[in-house]
Amino acid sequence: MIIQTGLVGTPKHELDTPSLLVDMPTLDRNISKMSSTIIEEAGVNWRPHTKGMKTPVLAHMLLDAGAIGITCAKLGEAEVMAYAGIKDILIANQVVGPRKIARLVNLCSRADVIVCVDDIRNVNMIGQTAANKGVTVRVLIEVNVGMDRAGVEPGEPALELAAQIAACNGVEFSGLMTWESHALTVEPIEEKKRVITEALDRLTETADLCRSNGHTIDIVSCGGTGTYWISAFHSGITEIEAGGGIFGDIRYRTVFGADLEYALTILSTVTSRPDATRIICDAGKKAMSSDAATPEPIGIPGVKSVALSAEHGKIVLEKEANDPDVGDQVEFVAGYSDTTVVLHDELYAIRDGVVEAVWPLPGRGRVQ
Amino acid sequence: MIIQTGLVGTPKHELDTPSLLVDMPTLDRNISKMSSTIIEEAGVNWRPHTKGMKTPVLAHMLLDAGAIGITCAKLGEAEVMAYAGIKDILIANQVVGPRKIARLVNLCSRADVIVCVDDIRNVNMIGQTAANKGVTVRVLIEVNVGMDRAGVEPGEPALELAAQIAACNGVEFSGLMTWESHALTVEPIEEKKRVITEALDRLTETADLCRSNGHTIDIVSCGGTGTYWISAFHSGITEIEAGGGIFGDIRYRTVFGADLEYALTILSTVTSRPDATRIICDAGKKAMSSDAATPEPIGIPGVKSVALSAEHGKIVLEKEANDPDVGDQVEFVAGYSDTTVVLHDELYAIRDGVVEAVWPLPGRGRVQ
């Protein structure tokens, strides 16, 4: 992990491109807004997902803003965060196979790691490895409340797994986790609320079923950026995982309805002006993903279309214009932060148009 | 650049996942096929594009197979390749702005770098910087033959730029470059041939126009993996840039009709079997891109659908089946190699099911 300091103080417009930027005042406002909705208004814990951030710097900022811990998607990311001093980490995913389970158990000496499970054979392997090492791994049952990806069904199937886990050495059953992702794009808002309520009822009723069968349920975890402002207020939820919203990208804001500001941008340079309506720049799919939402150029009036190829961005204007010209910069709002950040080796923190810090992204590529 | 040797000799099925694999015998056959079509049958030069490869190892293999040099998309990639001993490098893109032009001129001390241009102000800046350093940068005019991205129009506009370049110090006008990408998905094959012929006629007629006005045209460059087997046979073309085809991904083979084999795969592990028709694995969009073509699982009968989220792959089966189970591996053919390779830090070379080498990908993230 190399911290670059040579560029601190450089005006943004002097940076080479393509570069990944985060505007600090906007980021601060998004963090404040999420933390006050979740912690103050809803009164639940915040365990923000850091899978879109890839840097411990941002994770520590969220802890400073009141988060109780963080969420990771992969063991490799959790290792990066634990080695940067973060103690309370939920891996909201299954950790499978002897190599990864050995790493998971080793990581428990550096942090309190909680992992999601939905298969008793996997739990047994984790428990056995942990018991051999003399540690205990906390586990949450992933419950499928309608997304239909991983997870056991709510009610009896979850209770059955809870009972099996309770009989295992080396693991401690700590609660339930879900991701109500099937509600993300439901409209109108009343219908979205109804779908979320129905989904989270399944989760909290399962928690109650487990409790009434003698299991302790400390954690009932859910909520992404596209749902947290509804899910956080659902009775029986103990914590919210929404984290990517700190970047407030186009997907979160316009597709999923999150009321957050655009903080993450990609700075690019115009490399060609073949005609008066066509602007070609140096940021394509390898600098900003377009799989989930197309990035939007800032401050260019009359944009007809934006298209990305691997290495080029192409902006077509409604009317002829001379600006921006070859060599000028164009800044794009990230379409989807999660698949954009992983394309870069560093993130430039910008305040008042000047580089405040350059952060490495050591979680990038840690997909194992 | 760290060469890993610890895993050499490991059976593929013992690798942790997600991992990026290339099957060496298949790769060798694809390289042979491309080189024999281009060099032997069409009798033109081969300058394979390495923007999808990201490692000098593969570039050197292509030179060993008869390529005269390589093509890069970005200056940063060209630096990686030049520092690994590759001498003849075409940057098939505009290099814009004083920082990059300084790097370009410095790079000329390590390699013979050719760069594409379509704007005389950019040429002047390159020429001035090169002349101050006492070097000459070779330039090709990028010509727009129908793709409508960057490039000047064929005929008089190209001739006019050629004349302006000829009057510049520090640069040497060496020919023309195009990318007939608008022909990629044209069907049927006769119509595709017609579109390519029409496009490349514009290019070669422009070359003739330049020659008849006293300019030397050494290079007339075109042809990607989706067109090369037609474009290479077009009269007046001197070299073909197709390179990504060595991986023979789904996009190239099924969308663009390239007759090459699947060499690039992503190895993943089943992390959840929530029901008998649903297989969840650990390779999502951060391990294999799905922006251009969806990866396909190998050897799983009756696949109804494949969907990727950021960190998960989800395979739905037509009929209930117990295999593959949690902990088993699933190997996917890459949908689009170009946007998949950049997600990884290393590439595992596999021969007869065993790791032959682990190659770092130092070109990854070199988007500047």
PDB file of C-alpha atoms in Angstrom, chain A residues 80-306:
ATOM      1  CA  VAL A  80      -7.431  -5.687   4.077  1.00  0.00           C
ATOM      2  CA  MET A  81      -9.767  -3.956   6.533  1.00  0.00           C
ATOM      3  CA  ALA A  82      -8.683  -6.031   9.547  1.00  0.00           C
ATOM      4  CA  TYR A  83      -5.007  -5.380   8.840  1.00  0.00           C
ATOM      5  CA  ALA A  84      -5.887  -1.659   8.821  1.00  0.00           C
ATOM      6  CA  GLY A  85      -7.157  -1.922  12.382  1.00  0.00           C
ATOM      7  CA  ILE A  86     -10.871  -2.494  11.913  1.00  0.00           C
ATOM      8  CA  LYS A  87     -12.137  -4.864  14.585  1.00  0.00           C
ATOM      9  CA  ASP A  88     -15.797  -5.570  13.859  1.00  0.00           C
ATOM     10  CA  ILE A  89     -16.373  -7.023  10.397  1.00  0.00           C
ATOM     11  CA  LEU A  90     -19.366  -8.816   8.910  1.00  0.00           C
ATOM     12  CA  ILE A  91     -18.705 -10.827   5.758  1.00  0.00           C
ATOM     13  CA  ALA A  92     -22.169 -10.732   4.200  1.00  0.00           C
ATOM     14  CA  ASN A  93     -21.469 -13.809   2.122  1.00  0.00           C
ATOM     15  CA  GLN A  94     -20.610 -17.472   2.433  1.00  0.00           C
ATOM     16  CA  VAL A  95     -16.940 -18.371   2.967  1.00  0.00           C
ATOM     17  CA  VAL A  96     -16.469 -21.789   1.393  1.00  0.00           C
ATOM     18  CA  GLY A  97     -13.654 -24.326   1.030  1.00  0.00           C
ATOM     19  CA  PRO A  98     -10.708 -25.332   3.231  1.00  0.00           C
ATOM     20  CA  ARG A  99      -8.281 -22.627   2.000  1.00  0.00           C
ATOM     21  CA  LYS A 100     -10.680 -19.778   2.694  1.00  0.00           C
ATOM     22  CA  ILE A 101     -11.892 -21.235   5.972  1.00  0.00           C
ATOM     23  CA  ALA A 102      -8.296 -21.469   7.202  1.00  0.00           C
ATOM     24  CA  ARG A 103      -7.836 -17.791   6.314  1.00  0.00           C
ATOM     25  CA  LEU A 104     -11.121 -16.881   8.015  1.00  0.00           C
ATOM     26  CA  VAL A 105     -10.101 -18.578  11.228  1.00  0.00           C
ATOM     27  CA  ASN A 106      -6.662 -16.944  11.150  1.00  0.00           C
ATOM     28  CA  LEU A 107      -8.326 -13.562  10.652  1.00  0.00           C
ATOM     29  CA  CYS A 108     -10.238 -14.037  13.909  1.00  0.00           C
ATOM     30  CA  SER A 109      -6.991 -13.354  15.768  1.00  0.00           C
ATOM     31  CA  ARG A 110      -6.986  -9.816  14.359  1.00  0.00           C
ATOM     32  CA  ALA A 111     -10.691  -8.961  14.329  1.00  0.00           C
ATOM     33  CA  ASP A 112     -14.119 -10.085  15.453  1.00  0.00           C
ATOM     34  CA  VAL A 113     -15.327 -11.523  12.172  1.00  0.00           C
ATOM     35  CA  ILE A 114     -18.936 -12.538  11.599  1.00  0.00           C
ATOM     36  CA  VAL A 115     -19.758 -14.652   8.560  1.00  0.00           C
ATOM     37  CA  CYS A 116     -23.005 -15.550   6.828  1.00  0.00           C
ATOM     38  CA  VAL A 117     -24.011 -19.178   6.355  1.00  0.00           C
ATOM     39  CA  ASP A 118     -26.805 -21.110   4.710  1.00  0.00           C
ATOM     40  CA  ASP A 119     -25.466 -24.690   4.634  1.00  0.00           C
ATOM     41  CA  ILE A 120     -24.718 -26.860   7.662  1.00  0.00           C
ATOM     42  CA  ARG A 121     -21.801 -28.679   5.982  1.00  0.00           C
ATOM     43  CA  ASN A 122     -20.085 -25.314   5.518  1.00  0.00           C
ATOM     44  CA  VAL A 123     -20.855 -24.404   9.150  1.00  0.00           C
ATOM     45  CA  ASN A 124     -19.369 -27.696  10.333  1.00  0.00           C
ATOM     46  CA  MET A 125     -16.154 -27.095   8.401  1.00  0.00           C
ATOM     47  CA  ILE A 126     -15.844 -23.565   9.795  1.00  0.00           C
ATOM     48  CA  GLY A 127     -16.607 -24.793  13.316  1.00  0.00           C
ATOM     49  CA  GLN A 128     -14.120 -27.650  13.171  1.00  0.00           C
ATOM     50  CA  THR A 129     -11.314 -25.452  11.841  1.00  0.00           C
ATOM     51  CA  ALA A 130     -12.089 -22.769  14.436  1.00  0.00           C
ATOM     52  CA  ALA A 131     -12.261 -25.273  17.294  1.00  0.00           C
ATOM     53  CA  ASN A 132      -8.899 -26.745  16.271  1.00  0.00           C
ATOM     54  CA  LYS A 133      -7.439 -23.248  16.445  1.00  0.00           C
ATOM     55  CA  GLY A 134      -9.199 -22.490  19.738  1.00  0.00           C
ATOM     56  CA  VAL A 135     -11.306 -19.625  18.413  1.00  0.00           C
ATOM     57  CA  THR A 136     -15.009 -19.054  17.869  1.00  0.00           C
ATOM     58  CA  VAL A 137     -16.459 -17.633  14.656  1.00  0.00           C
ATOM     59  CA  ARG A 138     -19.757 -15.778  14.924  1.00  0.00           C
ATOM     60  CA  VAL A 139     -22.241 -16.705  12.205  1.00  0.00           C
ATOM     61  CA  LEU A 140     -25.444 -15.180  10.887  1.00  0.00           C
ATOM     62  CA  ILE A 141     -27.953 -17.201   8.906  1.00  0.00           C
ATOM     63  CA  GLU A 142     -28.551 -15.621   5.523  1.00  0.00           C
ATOM     64  CA  VAL A 143     -32.307 -15.637   4.958  1.00  0.00           C
ATOM     65  CA  ASN A 144     -33.901 -15.356   1.528  1.00  0.00           C
ATOM     66  CA  VAL A 145     -36.807 -12.936   1.802  1.00  0.00           C
ATOM     67  CA  GLY A 146     -37.514 -12.593  -1.914  1.00  0.00           C
ATOM     68  CA  MET A 147     -34.273 -11.799  -3.719  1.00  0.00           C
ATOM     69  CA  ASP A 148     -33.829 -15.485  -4.609  1.00  0.00           C
ATOM     70  CA  ARG A 149     -30.036 -15.556  -4.583  1.00  0.00           C
ATOM     71  CA  ALA A 150     -28.321 -17.341  -1.667  1.00  0.00           C
ATOM     72  CA  GLY A 151     -29.846 -17.919   1.778  1.00  0.00           C
ATOM     73  CA  VAL A 152     -32.235 -20.338   3.439  1.00  0.00           C
ATOM     74  CA  GLU A 153     -35.975 -19.806   3.436  1.00  0.00           C
ATOM     75  CA  PRO A 154     -37.467 -17.918   6.389  1.00  0.00           C
ATOM     76  CA  GLY A 155     -39.353 -19.693   9.173  1.00  0.00           C
ATOM     77  CA  GLU A 156     -38.780 -23.399   9.846  1.00  0.00           C
ATOM     78  CA  PRO A 157     -35.790 -23.919   7.461  1.00  0.00           C
ATOM     79  CA  ALA A 158     -33.919 -21.083   9.194  1.00  0.00           C
ATOM     80  CA  LEU A 159     -34.892 -22.380  12.638  1.00  0.00           C
ATOM     81  CA  GLU A 160     -33.665 -25.850  11.688  1.00  0.00           C
ATOM     82  CA  LEU A 161     -30.281 -24.470  10.614  1.00  0.00           C
ATOM     83  CA  ALA A 162     -30.109 -22.401  13.826  1.00  0.00           C
ATOM     84  CA  ALA A 163     -30.567 -25.571  15.869  1.00  0.00           C
ATOM     85  CA  GLN A 164     -27.841 -27.352  13.890  1.00  0.00           C
ATOM     86  CA  ILE A 165     -25.475 -24.395  14.361  1.00  0.00           C
ATOM     87  CA  ALA A 166     -26.185 -24.318  18.091  1.00  0.00           C
ATOM     88  CA  ALA A 167     -24.962 -27.908  18.274  1.00  0.00           C
ATOM     89  CA  CYS A 168     -21.634 -27.058  16.549  1.00  0.00           C
ATOM     90  CA  ASN A 169     -18.347 -26.314  18.307  1.00  0.00           C
ATOM     91  CA  GLY A 170     -16.264 -23.380  17.131  1.00  0.00           C
ATOM     92  CA  VAL A 171     -19.173 -21.250  15.925  1.00  0.00           C
ATOM     93  CA  GLU A 172     -21.602 -18.981  17.725  1.00  0.00           C
ATOM     94  CA  PHE A 173     -25.040 -18.347  16.281  1.00  0.00           C
ATOM     95  CA  SER A 174     -25.543 -14.573  16.440  1.00  0.00           C
ATOM     96  CA  GLY A 175     -28.546 -13.756  14.296  1.00  0.00           C
ATOM     97  CA  LEU A 176     -29.927 -13.259  10.812  1.00  0.00           C
ATOM     98  CA  MET A 177     -28.982 -11.349   7.694  1.00  0.00           C
ATOM     99  CA  THR A 178     -30.833 -10.592   4.496  1.00  0.00           C
ATOM    100  CA  TRP A 179     -30.676  -8.342   1.469  1.00  0.00           C
ATOM    101  CA  GLU A 180     -34.087  -7.163   0.303  1.00  0.00           C
ATOM    102  CA  SER A 181     -32.676  -6.342  -3.115  1.00  0.00           C
ATOM    103  CA  HIS A 182     -35.819  -7.347  -5.032  1.00  0.00           C
ATOM    104  CA  ALA A 183     -37.418  -4.136  -3.686  1.00  0.00           C
ATOM    105  CA  LEU A 184     -34.768  -1.822  -5.155  1.00  0.00           C
ATOM    106  CA  THR A 185     -36.562  -0.707  -8.286  1.00  0.00           C
ATOM    107  CA  VAL A 186     -40.180  -1.141  -7.182  1.00  0.00           C
ATOM    108  CA  GLU A 187     -42.342   1.918  -7.882  1.00  0.00           C
ATOM    109  CA  PRO A 188     -44.196   3.891  -6.715  1.00  0.00           C
ATOM    110  CA  ILE A 189     -42.697   4.511  -3.287  1.00  0.00           C
ATOM    111  CA  GLU A 190     -45.788   3.162  -1.429  1.00  0.00           C
ATOM    112  CA  GLU A 191     -45.421  -0.136  -3.281  1.00  0.00           C
ATOM    113  CA  LYS A 192     -41.678  -0.209  -2.536  1.00  0.00           C
ATOM    114  CA  LYS A 193     -42.464   0.277   1.158  1.00  0.00           C
ATOM    115  CA  ARG A 194     -45.019  -2.511   1.013  1.00  0.00           C
ATOM    116  CA  VAL A 195     -42.549  -4.940  -0.641  1.00  0.00           C
ATOM    117  CA  ILE A 196     -39.836  -4.082   1.892  1.00  0.00           C
ATOM    118  CA  THR A 197     -42.213  -4.421   4.838  1.00  0.00           C
ATOM    119  CA  GLU A 198     -43.422  -7.797   3.611  1.00  0.00           C
ATOM    120  CA  ALA A 199     -39.821  -8.996   3.093  1.00  0.00           C
ATOM    121  CA  LEU A 200     -38.509  -7.764   6.435  1.00  0.00           C
ATOM    122  CA  ASP A 201     -41.536  -9.153   8.261  1.00  0.00           C
ATOM    123  CA  ARG A 202     -40.355 -12.569   7.095  1.00  0.00           C
ATOM    124  CA  LEU A 203     -36.939 -11.822   8.555  1.00  0.00           C
ATOM    125  CA  THR A 204     -38.107 -10.481  11.924  1.00  0.00           C
ATOM    126  CA  GLU A 205     -40.729 -13.216  12.313  1.00  0.00           C
ATOM    127  CA  THR A 206     -37.934 -15.737  11.753  1.00  0.00           C
ATOM    128  CA  ALA A 207     -35.884 -13.965  14.425  1.00  0.00           C
ATOM    129  CA  ASP A 208     -38.836 -14.225  16.811  1.00  0.00           C
ATOM    130  CA  LEU A 209     -39.285 -17.910  15.953  1.00  0.00           C
ATOM    131  CA  CYS A 210     -35.614 -18.539  16.762  1.00  0.00           C
ATOM    132  CA  ARG A 211     -35.888 -16.603  20.021  1.00  0.00           C
ATOM    133  CA  SER A 212     -39.009 -18.498  21.062  1.00  0.00           C
ATOM    134  CA  ASN A 213     -37.003 -21.684  20.508  1.00  0.00           C
ATOM    135  CA  GLY A 214     -34.292 -20.549  22.887  1.00  0.00           C
ATOM    136  CA  HIS A 215     -31.785 -19.005  20.477  1.00  0.00           C
ATOM    137  CA  THR A 216     -30.182 -15.654  21.217  1.00  0.00           C
ATOM    138  CA  ILE A 217     -30.487 -13.279  18.270  1.00  0.00           C
ATOM    139  CA  ASP A 218     -28.175 -10.278  18.702  1.00  0.00           C
ATOM    140  CA  ILE A 219     -28.131  -9.205  15.091  1.00  0.00           C
ATOM    141  CA  VAL A 220     -30.912  -8.782  12.534  1.00  0.00           C
ATOM    142  CA  SER A 221     -29.098  -7.160   9.609  1.00  0.00           C
ATOM    143  CA  CYS A 222     -30.347  -5.851   6.254  1.00  0.00           C
ATOM    144  CA  GLY A 223     -30.625  -2.706   4.146  1.00  0.00           C
ATOM    145  CA  GLY A 224     -28.653  -1.398   1.195  1.00  0.00           C
ATOM    146  CA  THR A 225     -28.412   2.139  -0.151  1.00  0.00           C
ATOM    147  CA  GLY A 226     -31.520   1.685  -2.264  1.00  0.00           C
ATOM    148  CA  THR A 227     -33.670   0.591   0.696  1.00  0.00           C
ATOM    149  CA  TYR A 228     -32.090   1.749   3.976  1.00  0.00           C
ATOM    150  CA  TRP A 229     -34.237   4.821   4.487  1.00  0.00           C
ATOM    151  CA  ILE A 230     -37.239   2.529   4.607  1.00  0.00           C
ATOM    152  CA  SER A 231     -35.681  -0.652   6.052  1.00  0.00           C
ATOM    153  CA  ALA A 232     -33.982   1.100   8.980  1.00  0.00           C
ATOM    154  CA  PHE A 233     -37.409   1.983  10.415  1.00  0.00           C
ATOM    155  CA  HIS A 234     -38.721  -1.580  10.270  1.00  0.00           C
ATOM    156  CA  SER A 235     -39.395  -2.913  13.743  1.00  0.00           C
ATOM    157  CA  GLY A 236     -37.031  -5.680  14.813  1.00  0.00           C
ATOM    158  CA  ILE A 237     -34.100  -4.695  12.594  1.00  0.00           C
ATOM    159  CA  THR A 238     -30.922  -4.139  14.637  1.00  0.00           C
ATOM    160  CA  GLU A 239     -28.540  -2.885  11.982  1.00  0.00           C
ATOM    161  CA  ILE A 240     -28.316  -1.498   8.458  1.00  0.00           C
ATOM    162  CA  GLU A 241     -25.568  -2.383   5.955  1.00  0.00           C
ATOM    163  CA  ALA A 242     -25.994   0.474   3.436  1.00  0.00           C
ATOM    164  CA  GLY A 243     -22.577   1.916   2.600  1.00  0.00           C
ATOM    165  CA  GLY A 244     -22.181   2.560  -1.106  1.00  0.00           C
ATOM    166  CA  GLY A 245     -24.517   5.541  -0.776  1.00  0.00           C
ATOM    167  CA  ILE A 246     -21.668   7.679   0.517  1.00  0.00           C
ATOM    168  CA  PHE A 247     -20.658   8.003  -3.151  1.00  0.00           C
ATOM    169  CA  GLY A 248     -24.261   8.758  -4.200  1.00  0.00           C
ATOM    170  CA  ASP A 249     -23.804   7.475  -7.744  1.00  0.00           C
ATOM    171  CA  ILE A 250     -26.300   7.636 -10.622  1.00  0.00           C
ATOM    172  CA  ARG A 251     -27.584   4.116 -10.064  1.00  0.00           C
ATOM    173  CA  TYR A 252     -28.295   4.735  -6.381  1.00  0.00           C
ATOM    174  CA  ARG A 253     -29.818   8.156  -6.904  1.00  0.00           C
ATOM    175  CA  THR A 254     -31.843   7.859 -10.080  1.00  0.00           C
ATOM    176  CA  VAL A 255     -32.533   4.123 -10.344  1.00  0.00           C
ATOM    177  CA  PHE A 256     -32.956   3.264  -6.652  1.00  0.00           C
ATOM    178  CA  GLY A 257     -34.275   6.608  -5.389  1.00  0.00           C
ATOM    179  CA  ALA A 258     -31.642   7.311  -2.696  1.00  0.00           C
ATOM    180  CA  ASP A 259     -31.641  11.002  -1.761  1.00  0.00           C
ATOM    181  CA  LEU A 260     -27.854  11.485  -1.790  1.00  0.00           C
ATOM    182  CA  GLU A 261     -25.468  13.692  -3.742  1.00  0.00           C
ATOM    183  CA  TYR A 262     -22.990  12.729  -6.455  1.00  0.00           C
ATOM    184  CA  ALA A 263     -19.573  12.513  -4.755  1.00  0.00           C
ATOM    185  CA  LEU A 264     -17.630  10.153  -7.030  1.00  0.00           C
ATOM    186  CA  THR A 265     -16.450  11.351 -10.420  1.00  0.00           C
ATOM    187  CA  ILE A 266     -14.076  10.363 -13.176  1.00  0.00           C
ATOM    188  CA  LEU A 267     -11.887  13.091 -14.607  1.00  0.00           C
ATOM    189  CA  SER A 268     -11.100  12.699 -18.290  1.00  0.00           C
ATOM    190  CA  THR A 269      -9.516  14.660 -21.117  1.00  0.00           C
ATOM    191  CA  VAL A 270     -10.964  15.395 -24.544  1.00  0.00           C
ATOM    192  CA  THR A 271      -8.664  13.604 -26.986  1.00  0.00           C
ATOM    193  CA  SER A 272     -10.513  14.278 -30.234  1.00  0.00           C
ATOM    194  CA  ARG A 273     -13.167  16.646 -31.627  1.00  0.00           C
ATOM    195  CA  PRO A 274     -13.811  15.017 -35.001  1.00  0.00           C
ATOM    196  CA  ASP A 275     -16.791  17.277 -35.608  1.00  0.00           C
ATOM    197  CA  ALA A 276     -18.767  19.982 -33.823  1.00  0.00           C
ATOM    198  CA  THR A 277     -21.243  17.586 -32.224  1.00  0.00           C
ATOM    199  CA  ARG A 278     -18.851  14.774 -31.252  1.00  0.00           C
ATOM    200  CA  ILE A 279     -16.593  14.819 -28.190  1.00  0.00           C
ATOM    201  CA  ILE A 280     -14.186  11.901 -27.688  1.00  0.00           C
ATOM    202  CA  CYS A 281     -12.451  11.541 -24.339  1.00  0.00           C
ATOM    203  CA  ASP A 282      -9.957   9.204 -22.698  1.00  0.00           C
ATOM    204  CA  ALA A 283     -12.307   7.542 -20.193  1.00  0.00           C
ATOM    205  CA  GLY A 284     -14.019   4.386 -21.418  1.00  0.00           C
ATOM    206  CA  LYS A 285     -15.256   1.214 -19.776  1.00  0.00           C
ATOM    207  CA  LYS A 286     -11.835   0.557 -18.228  1.00  0.00           C
ATOM    208  CA  ALA A 287     -12.028   3.827 -16.272  1.00  0.00           C
ATOM    209  CA  MET A 288     -15.762   3.951 -15.477  1.00  0.00           C
ATOM    210  CA  SER A 289     -18.176   1.055 -15.632  1.00  0.00           C
ATOM    211  CA  SER A 290     -21.382   1.339 -17.609  1.00  0.00           C
ATOM    212  CA  ASP A 291     -22.868  -2.062 -16.781  1.00  0.00           C
ATOM    213  CA  ALA A 292     -25.385  -0.701 -14.274  1.00  0.00           C
ATOM    214  CA  ALA A 293     -25.779   2.980 -15.234  1.00  0.00           C
ATOM    215  CA  THR A 294     -24.095   5.202 -17.814  1.00  0.00           C
ATOM    216  CA  PRO A 295     -21.802   7.899 -16.378  1.00  0.00           C
ATOM    217  CA  GLU A 296     -22.957  11.487 -16.990  1.00  0.00           C
ATOM    218  CA  PRO A 297     -20.685  14.355 -18.040  1.00  0.00           C
ATOM    219  CA  ILE A 298     -20.963  17.413 -15.789  1.00  0.00           C
ATOM    220  CA  GLY A 299     -21.506  20.914 -17.147  1.00  0.00           C
ATOM    221  CA  ILE A 300     -21.856  20.100 -20.840  1.00  0.00           C
ATOM    222  CA  PRO A 301     -25.153  21.512 -22.139  1.00  0.00           C
ATOM    223  CA  GLY A 302     -27.277  19.699 -24.703  1.00  0.00           C
ATOM    224  CA  VAL A 303     -25.873  16.174 -24.396  1.00  0.00           C
ATOM    225  CA  LYS A 304     -27.743  13.882 -26.796  1.00  0.00           C
ATOM    226  CA  SER A 305     -26.001  10.630 -25.859  1.00  0.00           C
ATOM    227  CA  VAL A 306     -23.045   9.142 -23.994  1.00  0.00           C
TER     228      VAL A 306
END
